[in-house]
């Protein structure tokens, strides 16, 4: 008996769907790209239960002819390419003709469309690749609506791997954000469970574009943004990059588009990291929105199932062009800072890209001189407050001040291996000598290499001896970032390596909803048991389970203002499992706290530190 057999059409389609449809966000991405390829500039997205129950996308594109609708859901059927030459010079986001076929094979799928000159719209319905009805007339404006209901209803093994509705919605929001940043002339309206989630009008001018970016990435991004525009040898890069002051602990604000397509390419990432490497400390990351344009036949996008990676035909040229453009832009900030002159403001976008239909290569343009413009006056001297993660200058607390000053001067002159020397060298490159001297003094925190008990840390800061409560200091910093994320409406989650099982009998729905709002991913297992899978990233180092239990065991907390509730949760969790710090951890903790400008007392938590007057202590 033959062991090799040809798979059924339904099974092969579901296998293919595994490559295209990973989660609801994958469906949204494919459908939005189809809409953009059809020329749509107004798209409405309806979601239910994080896209698990329903994804419906309506656009005002060119629509699909009645005769083409059955082919639209057939595998390897597309209107975007017809020859190998087309594949080698793509100008569309999609091209494989697999998306609708894969999506329709794992969902209850409805396609409704009307072209400009058609007398009526037509509708096609499928159910797991089984055509449920013939084409039927429908009421529909010009354009297309695709409804994807009960995703993975016929593949239970895939469905059980889906996360909570909130988590899946977060992935969808990321997809929509990337689309909104790559097509400024696109109007987007996103609804979730009947409520408006995001509404973006078309952005055609500089002011509207800035407002869109600020709404999607926060005002802090635009306040530190440098506008970049550079063109040479048929390559062009433009967009916004932040100065090193806007350093981040994660790569959540890094967007790089090639000919309108979001990519995560190793060669590009290397060039970007290399440009910033002498300006950021290890573990810190820049933020940017950059658009790279080159002839379509100079890049191959058909090298990855999700089209996130590309291959350049002149990879060295591309790498060096991106690297040099960013380095030159960053150098301009140094020049203006050293001269004490703010760079002149100008348009953030090149004139040719003021209102792009999409970010595709500009053909027939002559290269313009390299131009770097700055969004606003930045680097007006070093900030009065220390940078968040600038390392402490460490030396023995018994050293004399002159010895410490000599050590500091020696570090600045020789740029030795210590973190302090790197900090001094970085400031010296970007500021006058007096600024650098002030920065060294303000960042100096001499941590005694010992702790007084499990909670307390002794340190000299700004020539003052202090006793810090290590746990409360860590809690205050975590609370600061947590509240900041909540105000910006984007709490970053940190998945737990091993989910915590929490016993929460008769937990009210209001508490569950509140924890979800605060950034916890809590999934019910049984009537009394919950699986805690993720916590707010800002609270790393604090027990996630103790934070949840703090709210659960204090029912009255729900009636408190949100800031007081959050502070109480943090304090209770720290008291239940107080952290300990070695010398280097204590040094970093105090430096970061000084960078945030935390006061010595914080309501709910209590005193973060107390000054120690040695003269008074030893006066008899």
XYZ file of C-alpha atoms in Angstrom:
620
model
C 0.000 0.000 0.000
C 1.346 3.429 -0.935
C 2.528 5.459 2.037
C 2.626 8.786 0.256
C -0.726 10.326 -0.495
C -1.927 13.675 -1.743
C -3.534 15.781 0.943
C -7.106 16.925 0.594
C -7.762 20.469 -0.546
C -9.232 21.438 2.818
C -6.288 20.029 4.789
C -3.694 21.655 2.521
C -5.482 24.998 2.859
C -5.473 24.757 6.643
C -1.770 23.894 6.639
C -1.118 26.923 4.435
C -3.204 29.017 6.815
C -0.704 28.196 9.561
C 1.907 30.245 7.728
C -0.338 33.225 7.020
C -2.814 33.291 9.928
C -0.965 33.146 13.215
C -3.503 35.090 15.273
C -6.275 37.688 14.743
C -3.658 40.403 14.211
C -2.369 38.459 11.168
C -5.841 38.577 9.636
C -6.141 42.318 10.242
C -2.731 42.899 8.664
C -3.551 40.943 5.503
C -6.971 42.541 5.059
C -5.685 46.066 5.630
C -2.895 45.539 3.101
C -5.450 44.274 0.572
C -7.526 47.403 1.148
C -4.517 49.660 0.639
C -3.555 47.831 -2.558
C -7.067 48.499 -3.839
C -6.522 52.244 -3.465
C -8.626 52.726 -0.318
C -8.098 55.889 1.722
C -10.898 55.378 4.259
C -11.054 52.134 6.266
C -13.282 51.082 9.159
C -12.344 48.143 11.378
C -14.926 46.417 13.607
C -13.640 43.956 16.222
C -15.318 41.774 18.803
C -13.567 39.985 21.645
C -10.092 40.945 20.470
C -10.819 39.713 16.934
C -11.507 36.160 18.095
C -15.257 36.489 17.596
C -15.333 38.950 14.684
C -13.072 40.956 12.399
C -14.869 43.127 9.863
C -13.011 45.560 7.612
C -14.760 47.939 5.235
C -12.916 50.099 2.706
C -13.682 52.485 -0.155
C -11.276 50.914 -2.643
C -11.898 49.915 -6.237
C -13.901 46.831 -5.276
C -13.950 43.349 -6.830
C -15.814 42.406 -9.992
C -18.593 39.844 -9.624
C -16.779 37.366 -11.891
C -13.581 37.663 -9.823
C -15.093 37.045 -6.398
C -14.840 33.212 -6.445
C -11.229 33.562 -7.600
C -10.501 36.038 -4.784
C -10.682 33.203 -2.244
C -8.807 30.703 -4.414
C -5.168 29.932 -3.640
C -2.472 31.561 -5.761
C -4.973 33.834 -7.479
C -4.182 37.563 -7.507
C -4.557 40.701 -9.597
C -1.281 42.197 -8.370
C 1.282 40.271 -10.431
C 1.159 38.260 -13.611
C 4.801 37.557 -14.489
C 8.220 36.953 -12.980
C 9.184 40.515 -13.868
C 6.318 41.783 -11.697
C 7.516 39.658 -8.787
C 11.016 41.108 -9.070
C 9.753 44.712 -8.975
C 6.828 44.761 -6.552
C 4.854 47.939 -5.969
C 2.093 46.365 -3.870
C 1.994 45.132 -0.285
C 0.469 41.765 -1.194
C 1.352 39.521 -4.117
C 1.086 35.814 -3.252
C -2.661 35.385 -3.535
C -2.834 33.237 -0.392
C -4.303 35.508 2.275
C -8.037 35.259 1.572
C -7.787 31.564 0.769
C -6.042 30.858 4.065
C -8.306 33.076 6.148
C -11.507 31.668 4.657
C -10.359 28.099 5.375
C -10.292 28.673 9.146
C -13.271 30.987 9.685
C -16.840 31.822 8.748
C -16.005 34.194 5.925
C -18.151 36.746 4.065
C -16.985 38.879 1.136
C -19.126 41.794 -0.081
C -17.933 44.144 -2.803
C -19.044 46.721 -5.366
C -16.996 48.318 -8.137
C -17.470 51.906 -9.269
C -19.479 51.093 -12.372
C -21.434 48.084 -11.026
C -25.196 48.355 -10.678
C -25.188 46.512 -7.343
C -22.869 44.869 -4.864
C -22.394 41.101 -4.620
C -21.800 38.859 -1.652
C -20.031 35.509 -1.263
C -20.157 33.453 1.942
C -17.957 30.497 2.885
C -17.646 28.327 5.937
C -14.267 26.680 6.319
C -13.682 26.614 2.535
C -17.144 25.222 1.891
C -19.051 27.728 -0.241
C -22.276 28.225 1.694
C -24.170 30.124 -1.006
C -23.937 31.329 -4.548
C -23.205 34.936 -5.295
C -26.123 37.030 -4.120
C -26.901 40.743 -4.613
C -26.275 42.947 -1.591
C -26.621 46.580 -0.523
C -23.141 48.053 -0.226
C -21.371 51.284 -1.194
C -18.371 51.317 -3.533
C -15.570 49.273 -2.030
C -15.232 46.010 -0.152
C -16.235 44.600 3.224
C -14.760 41.377 4.525
C -16.160 39.695 7.630
C -14.139 37.013 9.449
C -16.175 35.398 12.231
C -15.163 32.726 14.762
C -11.549 32.463 13.708
C -10.146 28.902 14.058
C -13.620 27.535 14.859
C -12.786 24.396 12.830
C -9.222 23.992 14.164
C -9.582 23.656 17.951
C -5.869 22.909 18.358
C -5.053 26.377 17.008
C -7.793 28.154 18.902
C -6.695 26.911 22.312
C -3.341 28.636 21.830
C -4.998 32.044 21.501
C -4.439 34.409 24.410
C -6.962 36.592 26.206
C -9.061 39.053 24.215
C -7.077 41.929 25.716
C -3.735 40.449 24.635
C -4.951 39.722 21.105
C -6.373 43.232 20.884
C -2.961 44.597 21.832
C -1.381 42.792 18.871
C -4.065 44.163 16.556
C -3.428 47.695 17.849
C 0.264 47.271 16.966
C -0.664 46.296 13.394
C -3.028 49.242 13.016
C -0.411 51.608 14.421
C 2.115 50.492 11.803
C -0.416 50.941 8.999
C -1.365 54.407 10.289
C 2.295 55.466 10.414
C 3.035 54.274 6.889
C 0.008 55.863 5.181
C -0.649 59.354 6.481
C -3.375 60.047 3.925
C -5.429 57.112 5.223
C -8.473 57.752 7.435
C -8.890 54.978 10.017
C -11.773 54.198 12.341
C -11.382 51.263 14.736
C -14.235 49.917 16.893
C -14.021 47.204 19.543
C -17.097 45.641 21.128
C -19.173 48.594 19.955
C -16.850 51.234 21.425
C -14.548 53.557 19.499
C -10.940 52.479 19.977
C -9.166 54.788 17.540
C -10.254 57.437 15.066
C -7.692 59.016 12.772
C -8.602 61.531 10.068
C -6.427 61.919 6.986
C -3.188 63.768 7.731
C -2.009 65.831 4.771
C 0.003 68.684 6.266
C 2.930 68.860 8.651
C 0.832 69.850 11.662
C -1.686 67.046 11.101
C 1.084 64.507 10.622
C 2.762 65.606 13.856
C -0.562 65.256 15.684
C -1.017 61.717 14.319
C 2.455 60.654 15.409
C 2.005 62.237 18.837
C -1.334 60.456 19.254
C 0.132 57.075 18.297
C 3.537 57.321 20.000
C 3.009 59.993 22.651
C 3.989 63.642 22.844
C 7.389 62.763 24.284
C 8.457 61.262 20.968
C 7.771 64.448 19.009
C 9.349 66.627 21.689
C 12.659 64.816 21.155
C 12.285 64.129 17.410
C 14.889 65.033 14.821
C 13.618 65.221 11.259
C 15.822 63.460 8.730
C 15.874 63.624 4.935
C 18.764 62.304 2.876
C 19.017 61.142 -0.722
C 21.943 59.750 -2.719
C 22.653 57.184 -5.457
C 18.976 56.356 -5.943
C 18.470 55.727 -2.213
C 16.395 57.930 0.044
C 15.739 57.906 3.774
C 13.495 60.302 5.657
C 11.439 60.394 8.792
C 11.964 61.075 12.483
C 14.567 59.827 14.930
C 14.902 60.825 18.556
C 17.944 62.343 20.162
C 19.793 60.159 22.691
C 17.970 61.838 25.582
C 14.849 59.880 24.611
C 16.432 56.528 25.342
C 14.156 53.595 26.130
C 14.486 50.239 27.845
C 12.679 48.446 24.994
C 12.361 48.588 21.215
C 8.632 49.342 21.142
C 9.057 52.664 19.302
C 11.145 51.513 16.347
C 9.429 51.597 12.950
C 11.335 51.120 9.721
C 9.465 51.028 6.409
C 10.891 50.001 3.055
C 8.794 51.225 0.129
C 5.790 51.404 2.459
C 6.300 47.950 4.004
C 7.159 47.507 7.688
C 10.215 45.285 8.059
C 12.487 43.886 10.760
C 15.707 43.241 8.883
C 19.011 42.300 10.504
C 21.110 44.407 8.161
C 18.969 47.490 8.787
C 18.896 46.888 12.552
C 22.686 46.596 12.597
C 23.103 49.929 10.802
C 20.699 51.631 13.213
C 22.331 50.173 16.327
C 25.771 51.102 15.041
C 24.718 54.724 14.493
C 23.614 55.072 18.125
C 26.138 52.782 19.797
C 28.438 55.542 21.135
C 25.521 57.603 22.418
C 23.460 55.104 24.419
C 24.365 52.849 27.305
C 24.052 49.097 27.009
C 20.460 47.936 27.199
C 19.037 51.299 26.107
C 17.361 51.815 22.730
C 16.489 54.759 20.474
C 13.075 55.514 18.999
C 12.455 56.265 15.336
C 10.011 56.254 12.427
C 12.060 55.974 9.240
C 11.032 55.514 5.617
C 13.570 54.036 3.236
C 12.906 54.278 -0.482
C 14.774 52.558 -3.304
C 13.908 51.152 -6.745
C 11.590 48.166 -6.403
C 13.929 45.938 -8.416
C 16.755 46.559 -5.912
C 15.037 44.705 -3.061
C 13.509 41.219 -2.792
C 10.577 41.003 -0.380
C 9.711 37.398 -1.239
C 12.147 35.834 1.235
C 10.008 35.389 4.368
C 6.535 33.896 4.955
C 5.325 37.035 6.746
C 7.300 39.397 4.473
C 9.021 40.990 7.479
C 12.515 40.366 6.122
C 13.956 41.494 2.808
C 17.105 40.967 0.772
C 18.971 43.874 -0.813
C 20.877 43.417 -4.028
C 23.457 45.976 -2.829
C 23.432 45.266 0.879
C 26.731 47.018 1.695
C 25.629 50.214 -0.062
C 22.294 50.170 1.782
C 23.902 49.524 5.159
C 26.462 52.293 4.797
C 23.905 54.780 3.454
C 21.549 54.247 6.413
C 24.388 54.324 8.930
C 25.999 57.477 7.509
C 22.677 59.329 7.222
C 21.839 58.739 10.881
C 25.335 59.510 12.137
C 25.388 62.809 10.223
C 21.981 63.709 11.655
C 23.149 63.032 15.204
C 26.339 65.041 14.612
C 24.252 68.059 13.678
C 22.777 68.081 17.163
C 26.302 68.044 18.622
C 27.370 71.006 16.464
C 24.340 73.077 17.396
C 24.699 72.179 21.047
C 28.401 73.099 21.209
C 27.719 76.445 19.518
C 24.818 77.116 21.853
C 22.598 77.708 18.822
C 19.359 75.875 18.195
C 19.029 74.523 14.662
C 16.472 76.217 12.460
C 13.132 74.488 12.309
C 11.779 73.384 8.988
C 9.248 71.056 7.491
C 9.442 67.649 9.089
C 8.716 65.874 5.817
C 10.252 66.229 2.375
C 7.983 68.204 0.065
C 7.549 65.210 -2.197
C 6.124 63.201 0.708
C 3.775 65.722 2.261
C 0.692 63.613 1.559
C 1.857 60.265 0.206
C -0.672 57.844 -1.237
C 1.733 55.284 0.110
C 5.429 55.310 0.854
C 6.656 53.993 -2.487
C 9.899 54.927 -4.271
C 9.967 58.375 -5.811
C 10.819 57.935 -9.462
C 12.519 60.516 -11.662
C 13.781 62.775 -8.884
C 17.229 64.278 -8.819
C 19.255 63.670 -5.676
C 19.112 66.623 -3.308
C 21.916 67.730 -0.982
C 22.020 66.033 2.374
C 19.643 67.866 4.680
C 19.085 67.314 8.346
C 16.444 69.328 10.106
C 15.463 69.315 13.734
C 11.893 69.311 14.933
C 12.510 71.685 17.804
C 15.317 73.183 19.834
C 16.833 70.238 21.660
C 20.064 69.802 23.554
C 19.886 73.316 25.046
C 22.542 72.190 27.500
C 22.277 69.090 29.614
C 19.053 68.572 31.502
C 18.998 69.904 35.026
C 17.966 66.462 36.216
C 20.323 63.517 35.634
C 19.472 61.080 32.858
C 17.498 58.107 34.107
C 20.078 55.350 33.755
C 23.378 57.281 33.890
C 25.648 55.112 36.051
C 26.954 56.362 39.386
C 30.513 57.425 39.877
C 31.811 54.958 42.471
C 34.731 55.410 44.806
C 35.336 54.717 48.480
C 33.377 57.040 50.725
C 36.514 57.720 52.766
C 38.286 59.367 49.787
C 38.896 63.063 50.093
C 37.035 65.397 47.771
C 40.256 66.333 45.993
C 41.095 62.684 45.434
C 37.608 62.095 44.051
C 37.940 65.111 41.756
C 41.283 63.843 40.486
C 39.778 60.427 39.840
C 36.923 62.023 37.931
C 39.317 64.133 35.850
C 41.443 61.089 35.120
C 38.412 59.116 33.972
C 37.267 61.955 31.697
C 40.713 62.292 30.122
C 41.346 58.638 29.486
C 37.836 57.291 28.914
C 38.595 54.083 30.771
C 36.466 50.956 31.022
C 34.233 52.146 33.844
C 30.628 53.134 33.193
C 31.355 56.490 34.795
C 34.033 57.198 32.202
C 31.633 56.338 29.385
C 29.080 58.715 30.842
C 31.659 61.493 31.159
C 32.953 60.898 27.639
C 29.430 60.990 26.224
C 28.635 64.265 27.959
C 31.983 65.768 26.999
C 31.235 65.067 23.355
C 27.876 66.814 23.551
C 28.435 69.721 25.915
C 30.877 72.433 26.880
C 33.475 71.710 29.536
C 31.496 73.510 32.200
C 28.357 71.535 31.351
C 30.322 68.296 31.523
C 31.742 69.241 34.894
C 28.276 69.991 36.220
C 26.963 66.719 34.805
C 29.748 64.750 36.522
C 28.999 66.405 39.838
C 25.222 65.969 39.572
C 25.534 62.293 38.665
C 27.974 61.520 41.463
C 26.529 59.117 44.030
C 28.976 57.296 46.256
C 27.399 54.045 47.406
C 28.939 52.393 50.428
C 29.647 48.744 49.530
C 27.495 47.472 52.394
C 23.887 47.497 53.486
C 22.478 48.336 56.890
C 20.116 45.411 57.245
C 17.996 43.903 54.523
C 16.132 47.077 53.502
C 18.541 49.973 53.848
C 21.342 51.367 51.675
C 23.882 54.003 52.760
C 25.086 56.411 50.073
C 26.576 59.876 49.659
C 24.677 61.955 47.098
C 25.554 65.577 46.324
C 27.847 65.716 49.367
C 25.067 64.506 51.649
C 25.065 61.198 53.478
C 21.702 59.434 53.116
C 20.070 56.231 54.258
C 17.777 54.844 51.556
C 14.908 52.390 52.016
C 15.813 50.171 49.056
C 12.449 48.444 48.690
C 10.409 51.653 48.830
C 12.831 53.390 46.460
C 12.374 50.598 43.914
C 8.618 50.748 44.472
C 8.524 54.523 43.924
C 10.377 54.207 40.622
C 8.153 51.362 39.449
C 5.065 53.331 40.465
C 6.292 56.405 38.573
C 6.679 54.466 35.314
C 3.454 52.492 35.856
C 1.380 55.645 36.330
C 3.106 57.273 33.363
C 2.246 54.321 31.108
C -1.361 54.354 32.349
C -1.722 58.068 31.580
C -0.398 57.516 28.066
C -2.912 54.697 27.578
C -0.260 52.100 26.651
C 0.791 49.778 29.489
C 3.530 47.486 28.222
C 3.168 43.933 29.508
C 5.927 41.565 30.566
C 4.989 37.876 30.058
C 5.891 35.698 33.039
C 8.328 32.894 32.290
C 6.121 30.535 34.295
C 2.478 31.595 34.822
C 1.481 32.075 38.457
C -1.570 30.189 39.748
C -3.628 32.458 41.995
C -6.341 31.235 44.346
C -9.020 33.917 44.075
C -12.349 32.471 45.259
C -15.447 34.504 44.349
C -13.375 37.210 42.734
C -15.785 39.912 41.489
C -15.746 40.819 37.814
C -14.970 44.427 38.743
C -11.601 43.378 40.180
C -10.787 41.276 37.125
C -11.582 44.187 34.833
C -9.532 46.539 37.006
C -6.486 44.261 36.901
C -6.793 44.013 33.112
C -6.928 47.810 32.943
C -3.773 48.047 35.070
C -1.835 45.713 32.748
C -2.231 42.242 34.291
C -3.145 39.256 32.100
C -5.373 37.107 34.308
C -7.127 34.076 32.802
C -9.686 31.969 34.735
C -8.835 28.263 35.022
C -11.537 27.080 37.399
C -14.173 28.795 39.491
C -11.570 29.792 42.104
C -8.251 29.548 40.240
C -6.715 32.066 37.836
C -3.578 31.929 35.727
C -1.480 35.096 35.904
C 0.460 35.206 32.604
C 1.732 38.773 32.351
C 2.264 41.878 34.471
C 3.051 45.532 33.733
C 6.621 45.830 32.481
C 7.170 48.828 34.753
C 6.758 46.565 37.825
C 9.542 44.104 36.974
C 11.298 42.970 40.132
C 8.099 43.039 42.217
C 6.125 39.854 42.797
C 3.242 39.761 40.310
C 1.253 37.379 42.477
C 1.632 39.571 45.578
C 0.419 42.591 43.595
C -2.740 40.750 42.568
C -3.316 39.339 46.043
C -2.949 42.832 47.514
C -5.965 44.030 45.538
C -7.954 40.831 46.136
C -7.494 40.843 49.908
C -8.282 44.559 50.261
C -11.771 44.966 48.827
C -11.958 48.592 49.940
C -9.106 49.514 47.603
C -11.505 49.562 44.643
C -13.172 52.613 46.135
C -9.877 54.525 46.349
C -8.470 56.838 43.646
C -6.443 54.901 41.111
C -3.111 56.450 42.159
C -3.677 55.513 45.813
C -4.802 52.009 44.838
C -1.662 51.446 42.738
C 0.654 52.754 45.465
C -0.975 50.505 48.079
C -0.660 47.452 45.818
C 3.052 48.158 45.322
C 3.716 48.759 49.027
C 1.886 45.593 50.132
C 3.711 43.494 47.519
C 7.101 44.862 48.615
C 6.328 44.177 52.276
C 5.285 40.608 51.418
C 8.497 39.939 49.455
C 11.091 42.682 50.115
C 13.900 42.782 47.519
C 17.611 42.753 48.343
C 20.390 44.567 46.471
C 24.081 43.994 45.958
C 26.497 46.925 45.614
C 26.107 47.394 41.846
C 22.325 47.053 42.002
C 22.128 49.620 44.791
C 24.307 52.003 42.792
C 22.090 51.693 39.720
C 18.898 52.014 41.756
C 19.948 55.286 43.404
C 21.250 56.777 40.158
C 17.987 56.047 38.386
C 15.990 57.462 41.292
C 18.044 60.659 41.236
C 17.432 60.871 37.493
C 13.682 60.879 38.115
C 14.018 63.584 40.760
C 12.109 61.610 43.400
C 11.421 63.428 46.666
C 12.447 61.936 49.993
C 8.833 61.222 50.994
C 6.058 59.655 48.929
C 2.472 59.286 50.162
C 1.416 55.697 50.945
C 4.970 54.334 50.554
C 6.539 56.609 53.169
C 10.115 57.909 53.415
C 12.342 56.828 50.525
C 15.461 58.212 52.173
C 16.565 60.209 55.189
C 19.628 62.461 55.511
C 22.196 61.482 58.131
C 23.914 64.335 59.990
C 27.142 62.761 61.245
C 28.174 65.897 63.125
C 24.972 65.791 65.162
C 25.248 62.049 65.713
C 28.744 62.293 67.165
C 28.285 65.526 69.080
C 28.244 64.878 72.807
